[in-house]
Every structure is written in C-alpha cells, then in structure tokens.
C-alpha cells in the first residue's frame, strides 16, 4: 500500500506544480494582452492597486517617509535665518507690485466690460490632494484622492497656482492617476506668447526641463519667452501656463516649467468650457 | 530564539521583497536614490531566492509583484511580469549548468543577470507600451547595483545562514 500511496502523492504534487506554472504563465500573457485592449479586468486590478496596495505600501514605507521629513525639517531649520532675510526683501518688493496690480486689475475690469469678454475658458472639476508619487523610476506618475465619483475623467488637465501639471491618465472610484509634464512619454502642444510659435514639448530624461520634439516651420522662440498651451490638440485647454524658454539650440529648445514638481500638494482638475 | 525559529530564511527573504517593493514604489523627493536602491535590492533578492530557494510558488510571487510593479510604475501590465517569469523559466532550463559553477562564477552571473533584468525591463516597456528607452536610468541603476551589490549579497547570505 505504501509505495502506491507515495506515487499518488508525487503525481498529485507534480500535477499541482505544472498546473500552477501553466496557469500563471497563461494568466500573465492574458493580462498583458488585456492591458493593451483596456479590458474591464485591468481596470479592476488598477482599482485594487490604488485603493488597497498603495495604502499598504505607504504604511510599510512610513519609516523612510519619517526620515525624509526629518531631513527636510533639518534643512529648513538650517536655512531659516537666510530665508527670513530674503522674505523681508520680497515683502518690500511685493508691496510695490501689489499697488501696480491693483491699478492693473481696475484697468482690466474696465477694458473687459468694454470688450464684453468672458473671464476664462476653464471649468474647475475638483481640487484634489496628492496621495503618493511614483516619479523616480520609469514614468512620472502621481496619485490623487479623487476619482470618477468626483467627475474626474481621463485626459482632463491638472493645474495648480503656477501652471500646468499634467493630465489624468487613469481614474478609479476614489483615486486618479496623473502623468506629469516632465514625463518623456507625454507630449503637449504649446505656443510662445510673444511670437506665437507652435511646437510640441515632451519631458527630457532628467525630469527638469521640457524639450521641443517638433517646432512649426523650424522657427525658434527667443530666450525667456513664456510658453502656454496652444489648445490645438484638444486635450489641454488653451492658454494654460507651461514654462519659460531656458535654452535654445539649433533644432530644439528647452523650457523650464513654472510648476515646482517637487512641491505638489494640491492640484485642480480642470476642463475646457 | 523562538521568534527566529518562526522566521525561516524563505519568509525573511519574502519580507525583504515586500519591504523593498513598498519603498521603491513610493517616491521620496529628498531621497530619490532610496527608491532606486530598494528597486535594485528587490531585484537582487528576487534573483537570490530563485538561485537558492527555487520553488514553484515563486511563479505566483513573480505574477503578483510583476503586476504591481507594472501598474504602479508604468500604469500598464507587461514589462516586469514578463521579465520575472522569463527569469524563472530560464533558471529552470539552466539549473543543471548553474550547479556546476564556482562561487565566483555564480556571483558574476548574479550581477550580470541583475543588470540584464533592468535592460530587458526597459526594452519591454519600450516594445510593448512605447515608453521611451531611458539609458540614463539604466546607468543609474547599474551604478547603484555596483555600490550595494556586495553588502546586499552579504546581508542576504547572513539572513539565509
């Protein structure tokens, strides 16, 4: 009886082993295939990863986060005196600007009434805060605490007080994922304010500058020109601030984004009217 | 003592996998190389487990971590899952040759496998999902791998007894 039993157990374990391997390999290829065809299952897995896995990973990596915050506070503490001096000078400078801005605002209101112009072309969908970021390895992605239940849809634009941050590439019920402007895989159509030169920008590998991948009629903008969204691709609303031309080469130019991508806490999801 | 008995080396290595995965998918602005280092450590530990603790449950581990890495870092499933499963299958095919190698040869193959994994992941991300091939990222990961390779292997061997 004993040898027969042993053979049975061996056969069963071998069957389980082969079955597991074959099913895992088949499942993985199916997942890769469905990922390309945007199947319901994939959005379910993404939903699960946003709502369950991200909180778990945040909990596990909390000690590193505490350490990172401690370094940040230490650095801030060291530069307090220097920052205070700069801020005092900034206050004096801003007071002068404030007076000028009030005058310009009044003038602007009067001119708008004369032209019968509308204020802007944006609808604010939701203001969301950042949950976590995955922008070190591979893509430059961030996760927000608002999803399709808050009317956020794929391809909506994300901005903050400084300008364009990126666009929504994925939404779940309570979370959404943004791809940042600095990602090399995202292209945006822009124009320069002074010359109206149209071009396409995408992130450079360093994550600091945006680099032109196409310039209409090969006309290069001037150094220091402000670049805004052109609205021609129908993804980003027109005239959102993007950045400033920082470097011009023979066939391409570099733009320094206005948004400080290292300090994003809140973002506004907007869409065109 | 009882506590250490409970945690056998396979459990310890799997805990390292979970911790290194969690840290590598959460970016820390002030410590960007921490993410890269733990990303390298994850791959190091994964190869170590395959080399010294091969079991068919690793196919499920590869499936889970492959999907999670792909979704959290690339937002598309493909590059990591295929790389992890391919490595496992390649190991099964080459196991009889690897057993004959000396410890130095194994260490060299271990490091080469690690760098090749980063390269294949980038290549597959480019091939399947059209992600731009980022050579500077591979250089960065290879440099970190060079720095942490010996201490990490030492740590893994210590944990493994």
Short mmCIF file of C-alpha atoms in Angstrom, two decimals:
data_model
loop_
_atom_site.label_atom_id
_atom_site.label_comp_id
_atom_site.label_asym_id
_atom_site.label_seq_id
_atom_site.Cartn_x
_atom_site.Cartn_y
_atom_site.Cartn_z
CA UNK A 1 0.00 0.00 0.00
CA UNK A 2 2.80 2.41 0.93
CA UNK A 3 4.55 2.64 -2.47
CA UNK A 4 1.22 3.11 -4.25
CA UNK A 5 0.30 5.96 -1.89
CA UNK A 6 3.70 7.60 -2.43
CA UNK A 7 3.28 7.50 -6.20
CA UNK A 8 -0.19 9.04 -5.88
CA UNK A 9 1.09 11.92 -3.74
CA UNK A 10 4.01 12.50 -6.10
CA UNK A 11 1.69 12.60 -9.10
CA UNK A 12 -0.70 14.99 -7.39
CA UNK A 13 2.07 17.42 -6.34
CA UNK A 14 3.55 17.30 -9.83
CA UNK A 15 0.12 17.98 -11.29
CA UNK A 16 -0.43 20.93 -8.90
CA UNK A 17 3.04 22.29 -9.75
CA UNK A 18 2.55 22.02 -13.51
CA UNK A 19 -0.98 23.38 -13.28
CA UNK A 20 0.20 26.40 -11.23
CA UNK A 21 3.05 27.18 -13.62
CA UNK A 22 0.91 26.85 -16.75
CA UNK A 23 -1.95 28.90 -15.28
CA UNK A 24 0.39 31.67 -14.03
CA UNK A 25 2.13 31.95 -17.41
CA UNK A 26 -1.20 31.89 -19.29
CA UNK A 27 -2.75 34.44 -16.92
CA UNK A 28 0.23 36.77 -17.26
CA UNK A 29 0.06 36.71 -21.07
CA UNK A 30 -3.71 37.29 -20.93
CA UNK A 31 -3.14 40.25 -18.59
CA UNK A 32 -0.54 41.74 -20.95
CA UNK A 33 -2.99 41.30 -23.83
CA UNK A 34 -5.94 42.79 -21.92
CA UNK A 35 -3.73 45.65 -20.74
CA UNK A 36 -3.35 46.65 -24.39
CA UNK A 37 -7.07 46.28 -25.12
CA UNK A 38 -8.17 48.07 -21.91
CA UNK A 39 -10.28 45.24 -20.54
CA UNK A 40 -12.60 45.54 -17.52
CA UNK A 41 -10.34 43.18 -15.52
CA UNK A 42 -7.36 45.53 -15.87
CA UNK A 43 -9.29 48.50 -14.53
CA UNK A 44 -10.35 46.26 -11.62
CA UNK A 45 -6.71 45.43 -10.86
CA UNK A 46 -5.76 49.12 -11.13
CA UNK A 47 -8.64 49.99 -8.80
CA UNK A 48 -7.42 47.39 -6.30
CA UNK A 49 -3.84 48.65 -6.50
CA UNK A 50 -4.94 52.26 -5.89
CA UNK A 51 -7.31 51.53 -3.03
CA UNK A 52 -5.53 48.64 -1.26
CA UNK A 53 -1.91 48.25 -2.33
CA UNK A 54 -0.89 51.94 -2.23
CA UNK A 55 -2.06 52.42 1.41
CA UNK A 56 -0.24 49.21 2.42
CA UNK A 57 2.99 50.28 0.69
CA UNK A 58 2.70 53.71 2.29
CA UNK A 59 2.34 52.09 5.71
CA UNK A 60 5.37 49.85 5.14
CA UNK A 61 7.50 52.72 3.82
CA UNK A 62 6.40 55.08 6.63
CA UNK A 63 9.78 54.94 8.48
CA UNK A 64 11.57 56.14 5.32
CA UNK A 65 8.96 58.87 4.97
CA UNK A 66 9.56 59.98 8.57
CA UNK A 67 13.30 60.03 7.91
CA UNK A 68 12.78 62.03 4.72
CA UNK A 69 10.58 64.55 6.57
CA UNK A 70 13.19 64.85 9.31
CA UNK A 71 15.89 65.70 6.74
CA UNK A 72 13.54 68.23 5.16
CA UNK A 73 12.85 69.91 8.52
CA UNK A 74 16.54 69.96 9.38
CA UNK A 75 17.37 71.61 6.05
CA UNK A 76 14.60 74.16 6.56
CA UNK A 77 15.81 74.91 10.08
CA UNK A 78 19.36 75.49 8.84
CA UNK A 79 18.23 77.97 6.21
CA UNK A 80 15.73 79.88 8.43
CA UNK A 81 17.88 82.96 9.00
CA UNK A 82 18.81 83.30 5.35
CA UNK A 83 15.21 82.74 4.23
CA UNK A 84 13.96 85.38 6.68
CA UNK A 85 16.25 87.99 5.13
CA UNK A 86 15.12 87.06 1.62
CA UNK A 87 11.45 87.16 2.66
CA UNK A 88 11.80 90.64 4.15
CA UNK A 89 13.22 91.89 0.85
CA UNK A 90 10.46 90.02 -1.01
CA UNK A 91 7.74 91.70 1.09
CA UNK A 92 9.06 95.16 0.19
CA UNK A 93 9.21 94.20 -3.50
CA UNK A 94 5.72 92.64 -3.45
CA UNK A 95 4.17 95.71 -1.80
CA UNK A 96 5.29 97.77 -4.80
CA UNK A 97 3.89 95.12 -7.15
CA UNK A 98 0.61 95.00 -5.21
CA UNK A 99 -0.03 98.68 -5.83
CA UNK A 100 0.66 98.19 -9.52
CA UNK A 101 -1.51 95.05 -9.65
CA UNK A 102 -4.50 96.82 -8.08
CA UNK A 103 -4.22 99.57 -10.69
CA UNK A 104 -3.94 97.00 -13.49
CA UNK A 105 -6.87 94.98 -12.14
CA UNK A 106 -9.14 98.04 -12.20
CA UNK A 107 -7.98 98.86 -15.70
CA UNK A 108 -8.53 95.23 -16.76
CA UNK A 109 -12.12 95.21 -15.45
CA UNK A 110 -12.94 98.36 -17.37
CA UNK A 111 -11.38 97.01 -20.59
CA UNK A 112 -13.21 93.66 -20.21
CA UNK A 113 -16.51 95.48 -19.89
CA UNK A 114 -15.69 97.48 -23.00
CA UNK A 115 -14.78 94.32 -24.95
CA UNK A 116 -17.65 92.25 -23.43
CA UNK A 117 -15.09 89.46 -22.79
CA UNK A 118 -15.58 86.41 -20.57
CA UNK A 119 -13.20 85.77 -17.69
CA UNK A 120 -11.58 82.47 -18.67
CA UNK A 121 -12.31 79.25 -20.51
CA UNK A 122 -11.83 76.80 -17.66
CA UNK A 123 -14.26 74.77 -15.56
CA UNK A 124 -12.92 73.59 -12.22
CA UNK A 125 -13.92 69.95 -11.77
CA UNK A 126 -12.28 69.13 -8.45
CA UNK A 127 -9.44 70.17 -6.19
CA UNK A 128 -7.63 67.06 -5.04
CA UNK A 129 -4.65 66.34 -2.84
CA UNK A 130 -1.70 64.11 -3.57
CA UNK A 131 -1.69 60.61 -2.05
CA UNK A 132 1.65 59.33 -3.26
CA UNK A 133 4.04 59.66 -6.15
CA UNK A 134 5.81 57.14 -8.40
CA UNK A 135 8.02 59.53 -10.32
CA UNK A 136 11.52 58.23 -9.71
CA UNK A 137 11.69 55.04 -11.77
CA UNK A 138 10.11 54.78 -15.24
CA UNK A 139 7.08 57.08 -15.61
CA UNK A 140 6.46 60.32 -13.75
CA UNK A 141 3.13 59.49 -12.13
CA UNK A 142 1.28 60.85 -9.10
CA UNK A 143 -1.88 59.58 -7.41
CA UNK A 144 -4.71 61.84 -6.24
CA UNK A 145 -7.51 61.30 -3.73
CA UNK A 146 -10.37 61.95 -6.14
CA UNK A 147 -11.74 59.74 -8.90
CA UNK A 148 -14.65 59.30 -11.26
CA UNK A 149 -17.14 59.73 -8.40
CA UNK A 150 -15.89 63.35 -8.32
CA UNK A 151 -16.48 63.65 -12.09
CA UNK A 152 -12.80 63.30 -12.95
CA UNK A 153 -12.34 61.78 -16.39
CA UNK A 154 -9.35 60.56 -18.37
CA UNK A 155 -7.49 63.30 -20.33
CA UNK A 156 -8.65 66.14 -18.06
CA UNK A 157 -5.91 68.66 -17.28
CA UNK A 158 -4.33 69.22 -13.87
CA UNK A 159 -3.09 72.64 -12.83
CA UNK A 160 -2.01 74.49 -9.72
CA UNK A 161 -1.42 78.16 -8.95
CA UNK A 162 1.75 78.15 -11.06
CA UNK A 163 0.50 76.46 -14.21
CA UNK A 164 0.00 73.15 -15.95
CA UNK A 165 1.00 70.00 -14.05
CA UNK A 166 -0.12 67.18 -16.34
CA UNK A 167 -3.15 65.18 -17.38
CA UNK A 168 -5.31 62.40 -15.93
CA UNK A 169 -4.45 59.02 -17.43
CA UNK A 170 -6.44 56.73 -15.17
CA UNK A 171 -9.38 57.03 -12.78
CA UNK A 172 -10.93 54.71 -10.25
CA UNK A 173 -13.90 55.43 -7.97
CA UNK A 174 -11.93 57.44 -5.42
CA UNK A 175 -8.47 57.81 -6.92
CA UNK A 176 -6.97 59.06 -10.10
CA UNK A 177 -3.53 58.99 -11.62
CA UNK A 178 -1.77 61.89 -13.29
CA UNK A 179 1.10 61.82 -15.72
CA UNK A 180 3.38 64.80 -15.12
CA UNK A 181 4.56 67.19 -17.84
CA UNK A 182 8.13 66.09 -17.18
CA UNK A 183 7.42 62.53 -18.34
CA UNK A 184 9.23 61.81 -21.64
CA UNK A 185 6.17 59.89 -22.86
CA UNK A 186 3.79 62.86 -22.68
CA UNK A 187 3.69 65.45 -25.46
CA UNK A 188 1.88 68.78 -25.25
CA UNK A 189 1.22 71.29 -27.99
CA UNK A 190 2.31 74.78 -26.97
CA UNK A 191 2.82 78.26 -28.37
CA UNK A 192 5.11 81.07 -27.33
CA UNK A 193 3.30 84.21 -26.14
CA UNK A 194 5.43 86.83 -27.90
CA UNK A 195 5.85 85.22 -31.36
CA UNK A 196 3.03 82.65 -31.40
CA UNK A 197 5.44 79.88 -32.46
CA UNK A 198 3.71 76.48 -32.26
CA UNK A 199 5.65 73.45 -31.09
CA UNK A 200 5.39 70.12 -29.30
CA UNK A 201 7.08 69.65 -25.93
CA UNK A 202 7.86 66.49 -24.01
CA UNK A 203 9.81 65.75 -20.85
CA UNK A 204 13.56 65.34 -21.05
CA UNK A 205 15.18 62.40 -19.32
CA UNK A 206 16.41 64.49 -16.36
CA UNK A 207 12.88 65.46 -15.28
CA UNK A 208 13.84 69.13 -15.04
CA UNK A 209 13.27 70.62 -18.50
CA UNK A 210 10.76 70.12 -21.27
CA UNK A 211 12.33 69.71 -24.67
CA UNK A 212 10.79 70.50 -28.05
CA UNK A 213 10.19 67.46 -30.24
CA UNK A 214 8.65 69.43 -33.12
CA UNK A 215 8.75 73.15 -33.98
CA UNK A 216 6.38 74.50 -36.65
CA UNK A 217 8.33 75.92 -39.61
CA UNK A 218 11.53 75.50 -37.55
CA UNK A 219 11.12 78.98 -36.02
CA UNK A 220 12.84 79.06 -32.65
CA UNK A 221 11.37 81.15 -29.81
CA UNK A 222 13.51 83.69 -28.01
CA UNK A 223 15.25 83.01 -24.73
CA UNK A 224 12.95 83.94 -21.83
CA UNK A 225 9.73 83.65 -23.89
CA UNK A 226 6.72 82.39 -21.96
CA UNK A 227 5.14 79.24 -23.32
CA UNK A 228 1.43 78.37 -22.94
CA UNK A 229 -0.77 75.54 -24.16
CA UNK A 230 -1.97 76.09 -27.71
CA UNK A 231 -5.17 74.06 -27.36
CA UNK A 232 -4.72 72.64 -30.86
CA UNK A 233 -4.56 69.00 -29.75
CA UNK A 234 -7.95 69.39 -27.98
CA UNK A 235 -6.58 67.73 -24.82
CA UNK A 236 -5.31 70.68 -22.80
CA UNK A 237 -7.38 73.88 -22.60
CA UNK A 238 -5.88 76.85 -24.39
CA UNK A 239 -3.56 79.38 -22.64
CA UNK A 240 -2.50 77.38 -19.59
CA UNK A 241 0.91 78.49 -18.37
CA UNK A 242 3.61 75.91 -19.08
CA UNK A 243 7.03 77.49 -18.62
CA UNK A 244 9.77 79.76 -19.83
CA UNK A 245 12.26 79.15 -22.66
CA UNK A 246 15.54 78.47 -20.88
CA UNK A 247 17.85 77.27 -23.64
CA UNK A 248 17.71 77.48 -27.44
CA UNK A 249 19.72 75.19 -29.70
CA UNK A 250 19.83 74.88 -33.48
CA UNK A 251 16.89 72.49 -33.90
CA UNK A 252 15.29 72.39 -30.48
CA UNK A 253 14.69 74.45 -27.37
CA UNK A 254 14.34 73.74 -23.66
CA UNK A 255 11.56 75.03 -21.42
CA UNK A 256 11.79 75.34 -17.65
CA UNK A 257 8.30 74.57 -16.25
CA UNK A 258 6.71 77.12 -13.90
CA UNK A 259 5.42 74.33 -11.65
CA UNK A 260 7.77 73.06 -9.00
CA UNK A 261 7.12 69.34 -9.44
CA UNK A 262 8.88 68.55 -6.18
CA UNK A 263 6.35 70.53 -4.17
CA UNK A 264 2.93 69.45 -5.33
CA UNK A 265 0.37 69.11 -2.54
CA UNK A 266 -2.90 70.09 -4.16
CA UNK A 267 -3.95 70.10 -7.78
CA UNK A 268 -7.00 71.38 -9.58
CA UNK A 269 -8.57 69.20 -12.24
CA UNK A 270 -9.94 71.44 -14.97
CA UNK A 271 -11.55 71.12 -18.35
CA UNK A 272 -12.45 73.48 -21.18
CA UNK A 273 -15.83 75.21 -21.23
CA UNK B 1 15.18 32.17 19.76
CA UNK B 2 11.57 31.03 19.22
CA UNK B 3 10.98 34.14 17.17
CA UNK B 4 13.94 33.45 14.91
CA UNK B 5 12.81 29.83 14.51
CA UNK B 6 9.43 31.03 13.32
CA UNK B 7 11.02 33.20 10.65
CA UNK B 8 12.79 30.76 8.40
CA UNK B 9 15.02 32.18 5.68
CA UNK B 10 12.36 31.97 2.94
CA UNK B 11 9.96 34.08 5.00
CA UNK B 12 12.73 36.56 5.79
CA UNK B 13 13.64 36.89 2.11
CA UNK B 14 9.98 37.36 1.17
CA UNK B 15 9.64 40.08 3.83
CA UNK B 16 12.65 41.83 2.24
CA UNK B 17 10.85 41.57 -1.11
CA UNK B 18 7.71 43.21 0.32
CA UNK B 19 9.62 46.00 2.11
CA UNK B 20 11.84 46.79 -0.87
CA UNK B 21 8.81 46.77 -3.18
CA UNK B 22 6.90 49.15 -0.89
CA UNK B 23 9.77 51.62 -0.66
CA UNK B 24 10.59 51.51 -4.35
CA UNK B 25 7.03 52.42 -5.43
CA UNK B 26 6.75 55.41 -3.06
CA UNK B 27 8.90 58.30 -4.24
CA UNK B 28 10.69 60.43 -1.68
CA UNK B 29 11.58 63.80 -3.14
CA UNK B 30 14.54 64.44 -0.86
CA UNK B 31 15.91 60.92 -1.15
CA UNK B 32 15.40 59.92 -4.80
CA UNK B 33 18.16 57.32 -4.74
CA UNK B 34 16.41 55.47 -1.91
CA UNK B 35 13.74 54.37 -4.40
CA UNK B 36 16.36 53.24 -6.89
CA UNK B 37 18.36 51.43 -4.20
CA UNK B 38 15.33 49.50 -2.97
CA UNK B 39 14.33 48.78 -6.56
CA UNK B 40 17.78 47.24 -7.06
CA UNK B 41 17.51 45.40 -3.72
CA UNK B 42 14.17 43.91 -4.79
CA UNK B 43 15.73 42.53 -7.96
CA UNK B 44 18.78 41.27 -6.05
CA UNK B 45 16.59 39.47 -3.51
CA UNK B 46 14.35 38.05 -6.22
CA UNK B 47 17.33 36.58 -8.11
CA UNK B 48 18.77 35.28 -4.83
CA UNK B 49 15.50 33.49 -3.98
CA UNK B 50 15.38 31.94 -7.45
CA UNK B 51 19.01 30.79 -7.26
CA UNK B 52 18.95 29.37 -3.75
CA UNK B 53 15.30 28.82 -2.79
CA UNK B 54 13.62 27.81 -6.04
CA UNK B 55 10.06 26.62 -5.56
CA UNK B 56 7.09 26.78 -7.85
CA UNK B 57 5.31 29.26 -5.51
CA UNK B 58 7.78 31.78 -7.00
CA UNK B 59 5.65 31.85 -10.15
CA UNK B 60 2.82 33.33 -8.07
CA UNK B 61 5.25 35.76 -6.38
CA UNK B 62 6.52 36.82 -9.82
CA UNK B 63 2.95 37.25 -11.06
CA UNK B 64 1.88 39.42 -8.11
CA UNK B 65 4.98 41.64 -7.93
CA UNK B 66 5.16 41.83 -11.73
CA UNK B 67 1.58 43.12 -11.98
CA UNK B 68 2.05 45.57 -9.09
CA UNK B 69 5.35 46.98 -10.39
CA UNK B 70 3.85 47.34 -13.87
CA UNK B 71 0.70 49.09 -12.67
CA UNK B 72 2.37 51.37 -10.14
CA UNK B 73 5.43 52.35 -12.19
CA UNK B 74 4.22 52.07 -15.78
CA UNK B 75 0.39 52.08 -15.49
CA UNK B 76 0.40 49.20 -18.00
CA UNK B 77 0.94 45.48 -17.43
CA UNK B 78 3.83 43.93 -19.35
CA UNK B 79 7.49 44.64 -18.76
CA UNK B 80 8.06 43.42 -15.19
CA UNK B 81 5.73 40.42 -15.25
CA UNK B 82 7.31 39.04 -18.44
CA UNK B 83 10.84 39.66 -17.13
CA UNK B 84 10.22 38.00 -13.77
CA UNK B 85 8.52 34.93 -15.27
CA UNK B 86 11.11 34.61 -18.04
CA UNK B 87 13.91 34.65 -15.47
CA UNK B 88 12.22 31.86 -13.54
CA UNK B 89 11.76 29.72 -16.64
CA UNK B 90 15.31 30.42 -17.80
CA UNK B 91 16.62 29.35 -14.41
CA UNK B 92 14.72 26.02 -14.60
CA UNK B 93 16.26 25.39 -18.03
CA UNK B 94 19.82 26.32 -16.97
CA UNK B 95 19.78 24.97 -13.42
CA UNK B 96 21.82 21.87 -14.25
CA UNK B 97 24.61 24.07 -15.68
CA UNK B 98 24.50 26.63 -12.87
CA UNK B 99 25.05 23.95 -10.21
CA UNK B 100 28.47 23.15 -11.70
CA UNK B 101 29.74 26.74 -11.41
CA UNK B 102 32.14 28.03 -8.75
CA UNK B 103 31.01 30.64 -6.19
CA UNK B 104 32.91 33.42 -8.02
CA UNK B 105 31.28 32.49 -11.33
CA UNK B 106 27.87 32.49 -9.66
CA UNK B 107 28.47 35.96 -8.20
CA UNK B 108 29.47 37.27 -11.65
CA UNK B 109 26.38 35.68 -13.24
CA UNK B 110 24.26 37.09 -10.40
CA UNK B 111 25.43 40.64 -11.17
CA UNK B 112 25.13 40.25 -14.94
CA UNK B 113 21.59 38.85 -14.53
CA UNK B 114 20.69 41.89 -12.40
CA UNK B 115 21.88 44.42 -15.00
CA UNK B 116 20.33 42.43 -17.86
CA UNK B 117 17.00 42.46 -15.98
CA UNK B 118 17.00 46.29 -15.87
CA UNK B 119 17.85 46.39 -19.54
CA UNK B 120 15.12 43.90 -20.53
CA UNK B 121 12.52 45.72 -18.42
CA UNK B 122 13.29 49.00 -20.22
CA UNK B 123 13.35 47.24 -23.57
CA UNK B 124 9.98 45.53 -22.99
CA UNK B 125 8.41 48.77 -21.72
CA UNK B 126 9.59 50.37 -24.95
CA UNK B 127 8.46 47.46 -27.11
CA UNK B 128 5.02 46.81 -25.57
CA UNK B 129 3.95 50.22 -24.31
CA UNK B 130 6.13 52.57 -26.38
CA UNK B 131 7.88 54.05 -23.32
CA UNK B 132 10.99 56.00 -24.19
CA UNK B 133 14.12 53.94 -23.64
CA UNK B 134 15.90 55.73 -20.81
CA UNK B 135 19.57 54.79 -20.87
CA UNK B 136 20.46 57.19 -18.03
CA UNK B 137 18.05 55.30 -15.76
CA UNK B 138 19.87 52.03 -16.57
CA UNK B 139 23.24 53.67 -15.87
CA UNK B 140 21.90 54.99 -12.57
CA UNK B 141 20.50 51.59 -11.52
CA UNK B 142 23.74 49.84 -12.59
CA UNK B 143 25.82 52.28 -10.57
CA UNK B 144 23.64 51.74 -7.50
CA UNK B 145 23.84 47.98 -8.11
CA UNK B 146 27.65 48.23 -8.18
CA UNK B 147 27.63 50.06 -4.85
CA UNK B 148 25.10 47.95 -2.97
CA UNK B 149 25.75 44.57 -4.58
CA UNK B 150 28.37 43.18 -2.17
CA UNK B 151 26.73 44.49 1.07
CA UNK B 152 23.31 43.23 -0.08
CA UNK B 153 24.58 39.79 -1.00
CA UNK B 154 26.41 39.65 2.34
CA UNK B 155 23.17 40.60 4.13
CA UNK B 156 21.13 38.04 2.20
CA UNK B 157 23.66 35.28 2.94
CA UNK B 158 23.65 36.28 6.63
CA UNK B 159 19.87 36.12 6.75
CA UNK B 160 19.94 32.84 4.90
CA UNK B 161 22.60 31.32 7.19
#
